Coordinates of C-alpha atoms in Angstrom, one line a residue:
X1 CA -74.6 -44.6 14.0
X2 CA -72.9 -46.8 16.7
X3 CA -75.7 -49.0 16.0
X4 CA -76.0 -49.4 12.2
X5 CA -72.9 -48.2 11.0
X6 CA -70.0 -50.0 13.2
X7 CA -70.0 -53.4 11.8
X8 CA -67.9 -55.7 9.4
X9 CA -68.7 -54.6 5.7
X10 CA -66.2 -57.3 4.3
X11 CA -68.8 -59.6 5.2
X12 CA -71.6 -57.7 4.1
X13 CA -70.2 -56.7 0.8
X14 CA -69.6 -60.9 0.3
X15 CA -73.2 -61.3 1.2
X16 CA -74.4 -58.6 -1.7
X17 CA -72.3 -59.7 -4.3
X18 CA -73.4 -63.6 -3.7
X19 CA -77.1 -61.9 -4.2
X20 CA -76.5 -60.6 -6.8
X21 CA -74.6 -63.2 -8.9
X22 CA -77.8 -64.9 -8.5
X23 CA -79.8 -62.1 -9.9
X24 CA -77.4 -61.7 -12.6
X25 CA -78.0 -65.4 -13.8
X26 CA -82.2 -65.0 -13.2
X27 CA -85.0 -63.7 -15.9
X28 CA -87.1 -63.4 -12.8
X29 CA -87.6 -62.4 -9.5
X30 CA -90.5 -63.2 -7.4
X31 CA -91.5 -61.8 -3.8
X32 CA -94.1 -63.7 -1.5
X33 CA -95.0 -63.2 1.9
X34 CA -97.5 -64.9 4.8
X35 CA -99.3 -61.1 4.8
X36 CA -100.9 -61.5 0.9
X37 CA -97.2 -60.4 -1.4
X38 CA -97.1 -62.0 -4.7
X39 CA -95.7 -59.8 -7.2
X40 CA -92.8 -61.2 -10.0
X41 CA -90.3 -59.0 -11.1
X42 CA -88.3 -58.9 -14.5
X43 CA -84.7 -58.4 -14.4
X44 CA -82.8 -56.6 -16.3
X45 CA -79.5 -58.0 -17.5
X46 CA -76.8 -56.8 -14.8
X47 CA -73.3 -56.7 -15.4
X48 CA -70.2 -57.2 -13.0
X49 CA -69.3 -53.7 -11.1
X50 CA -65.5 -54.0 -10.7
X51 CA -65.4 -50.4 -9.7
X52 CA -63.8 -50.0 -6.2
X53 CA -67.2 -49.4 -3.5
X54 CA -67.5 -47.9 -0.2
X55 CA -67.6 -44.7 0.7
X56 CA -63.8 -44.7 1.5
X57 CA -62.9 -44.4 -1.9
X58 CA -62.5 -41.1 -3.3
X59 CA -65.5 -39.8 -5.1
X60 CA -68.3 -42.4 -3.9
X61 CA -71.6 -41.7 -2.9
X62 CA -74.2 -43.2 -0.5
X63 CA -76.1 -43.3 2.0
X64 CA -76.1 -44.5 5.7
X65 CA -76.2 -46.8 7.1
X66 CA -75.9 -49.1 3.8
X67 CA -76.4 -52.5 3.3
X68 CA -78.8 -53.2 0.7
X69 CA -78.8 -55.3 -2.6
X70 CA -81.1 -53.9 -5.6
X71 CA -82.1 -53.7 -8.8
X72 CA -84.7 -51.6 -11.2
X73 CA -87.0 -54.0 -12.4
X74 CA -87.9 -53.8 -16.2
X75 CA -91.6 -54.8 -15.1
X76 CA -93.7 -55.7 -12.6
X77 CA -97.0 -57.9 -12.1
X78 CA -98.9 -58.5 -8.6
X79 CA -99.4 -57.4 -5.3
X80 CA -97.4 -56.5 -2.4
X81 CA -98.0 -55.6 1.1
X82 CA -95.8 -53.5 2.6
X83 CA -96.0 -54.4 6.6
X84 CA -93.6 -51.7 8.3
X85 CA -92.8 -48.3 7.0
X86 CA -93.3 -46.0 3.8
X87 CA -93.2 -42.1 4.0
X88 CA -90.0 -42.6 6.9
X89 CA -93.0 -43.4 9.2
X90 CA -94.5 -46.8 10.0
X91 CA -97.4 -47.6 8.6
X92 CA -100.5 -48.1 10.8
X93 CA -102.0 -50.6 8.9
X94 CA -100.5 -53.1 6.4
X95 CA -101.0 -51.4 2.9
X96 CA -102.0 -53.8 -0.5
X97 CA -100.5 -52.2 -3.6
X98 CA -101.9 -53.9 -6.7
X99 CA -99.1 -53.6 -10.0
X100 CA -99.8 -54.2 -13.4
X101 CA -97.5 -53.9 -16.5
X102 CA -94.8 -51.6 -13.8
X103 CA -97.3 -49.3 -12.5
X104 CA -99.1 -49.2 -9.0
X105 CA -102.8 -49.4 -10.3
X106 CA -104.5 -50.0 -6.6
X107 CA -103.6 -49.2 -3.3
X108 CA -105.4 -50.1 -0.1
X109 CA -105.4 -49.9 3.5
X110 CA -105.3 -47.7 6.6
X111 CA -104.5 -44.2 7.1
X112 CA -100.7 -45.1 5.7
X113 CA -102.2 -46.1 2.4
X114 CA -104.4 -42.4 2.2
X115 CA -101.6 -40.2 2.9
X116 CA -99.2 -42.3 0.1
X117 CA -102.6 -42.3 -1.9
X118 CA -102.8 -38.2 -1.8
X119 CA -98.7 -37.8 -1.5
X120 CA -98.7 -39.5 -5.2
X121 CA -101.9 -37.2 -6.4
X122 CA -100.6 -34.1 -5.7
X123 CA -97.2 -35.4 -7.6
X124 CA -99.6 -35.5 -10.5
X125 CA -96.8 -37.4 -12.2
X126 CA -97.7 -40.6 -14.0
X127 CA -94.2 -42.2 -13.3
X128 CA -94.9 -41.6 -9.2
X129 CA -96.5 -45.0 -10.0
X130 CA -93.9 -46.9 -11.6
X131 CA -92.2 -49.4 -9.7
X132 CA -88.6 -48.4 -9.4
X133 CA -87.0 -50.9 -7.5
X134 CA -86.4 -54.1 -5.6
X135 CA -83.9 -53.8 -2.8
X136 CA -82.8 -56.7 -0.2
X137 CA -81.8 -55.6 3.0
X138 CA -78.4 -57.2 4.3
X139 CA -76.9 -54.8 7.7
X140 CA -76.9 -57.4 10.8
X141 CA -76.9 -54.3 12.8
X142 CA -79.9 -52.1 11.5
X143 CA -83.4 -52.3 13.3
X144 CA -86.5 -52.0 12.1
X145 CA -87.7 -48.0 13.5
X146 CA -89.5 -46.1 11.2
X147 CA -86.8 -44.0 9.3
X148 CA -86.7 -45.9 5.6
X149 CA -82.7 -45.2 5.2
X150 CA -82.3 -47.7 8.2
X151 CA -84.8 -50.0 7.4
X152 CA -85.0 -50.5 4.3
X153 CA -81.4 -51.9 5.0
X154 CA -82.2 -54.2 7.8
X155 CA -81.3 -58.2 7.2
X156 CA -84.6 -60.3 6.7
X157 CA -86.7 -57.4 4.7
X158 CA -86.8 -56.2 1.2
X159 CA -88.1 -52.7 -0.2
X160 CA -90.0 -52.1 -3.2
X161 CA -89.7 -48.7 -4.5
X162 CA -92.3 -46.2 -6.6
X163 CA -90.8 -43.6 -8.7
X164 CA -87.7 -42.9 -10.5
X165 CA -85.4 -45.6 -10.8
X166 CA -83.0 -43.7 -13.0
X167 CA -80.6 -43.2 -10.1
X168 CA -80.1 -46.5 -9.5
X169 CA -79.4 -47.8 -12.9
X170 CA -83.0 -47.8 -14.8
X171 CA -84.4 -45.4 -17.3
X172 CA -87.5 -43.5 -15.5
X173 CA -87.3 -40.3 -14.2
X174 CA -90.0 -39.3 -11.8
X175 CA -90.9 -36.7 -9.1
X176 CA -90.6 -38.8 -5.9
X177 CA -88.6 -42.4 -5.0
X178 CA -90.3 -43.6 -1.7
X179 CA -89.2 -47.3 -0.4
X180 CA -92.2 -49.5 1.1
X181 CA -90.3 -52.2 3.8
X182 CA -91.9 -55.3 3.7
X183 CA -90.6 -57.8 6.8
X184 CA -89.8 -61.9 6.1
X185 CA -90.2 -62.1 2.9
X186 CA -89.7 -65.1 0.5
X187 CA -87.3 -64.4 -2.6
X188 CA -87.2 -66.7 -5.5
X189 CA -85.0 -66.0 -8.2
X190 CA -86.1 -68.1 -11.6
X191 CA -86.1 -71.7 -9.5
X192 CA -83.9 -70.9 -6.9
X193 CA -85.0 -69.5 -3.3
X194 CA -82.7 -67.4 -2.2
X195 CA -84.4 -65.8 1.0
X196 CA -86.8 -67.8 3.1
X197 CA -89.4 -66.1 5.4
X198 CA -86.7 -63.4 6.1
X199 CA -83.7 -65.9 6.5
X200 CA -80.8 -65.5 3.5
X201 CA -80.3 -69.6 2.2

């Protein structure tokens, strides 16, 4: 908590609304890393929030620690490689999720990728596949260690989501959400890189 939760979120509330002006202005959203990611998201159209956020304010809701920027995507086309954590346990092996029109259609790799592999069969829910979410991580203070609420929030990674998205602002309701953290990757949004091998620009 000390770690993750201590730390200036004037600044970090700055950093997520300069993100997301710039998805607000984009069609599209692509993701590409050095490990084989190369998946395009469509955005939806997303409007100012001028309600007052932070859990200080009376009837908010979150999680900790936060820091994150995201968005339900209204489809998805690609691959990506989710190189640290998925299931709140790193993954032993770098796992290749192939999407087509939204839905995970292929997944591949180690023992990671079997147990995700039976954890969405025995969901026996076709919307376990859909691809819920894009989130950029933005806390300076969170590490990279396994449990998904912290790292899917840690600066210099983004998260891609399968599930329900209907929590955070899209219309599919589904019996799991489960983030897959992907380290340095590239973000362009339409023309314009926003995130460079991890590195906000």
């Amino acid at each position: 908590l000390k770690r993750a939760v201590v730390l200036d979120y004037n600044k970090m509330r700055k950093t997520k609304q300069k993100i997301m002006r710039a998805l607000g202005k984009a069609k599209t959203c692509r993701v590409l890393t050095k490990k084989g990611t190369d998946i395009t998201f469509k955005i939806p159209k997303i409007k100012p929030d001028k309600r007052k956020k932070g859990l200080r304010y009376k009837g908010n809701w979150g999680n900790l620690p936060s820091g994150e920027a995201y968005f339900a995507p209204l489809d998805a086309n690609g691959v990506y490689v989710i190189d640290v954590s998925i299931l709140n346990k790193k993954v032993d092996k770098p796992i290749r999720i192939t999407v087509k029109d939204r839905y995970a259609v292929r997944i591949e790799g180690g023992k990671t990728a079997a147990m995700l592999r039976r954890t969405l069969k025995k969901l026996n829910d076709k919307n376990s596949y859909n691809i819920a979410e894009l989130g950029i991580g933005i806390n300076p203070r969170a590490k990279l260690t396994g449990n998904i609420l912290e790292d899917e929030k840690v600066l210099g990674t983004c998260h891609i989501a399968l599930g329900s998205s209907f929590a955070i602002g899209g219309k599919i309701k589904a019996k799991c959400h489960l983030d897959g953290v992907i380290k340095n990757p590239t973000i362009i949004v339409d023309n314009k890189t926003i995130m460079k091998d991890g590195k906000l620009v």
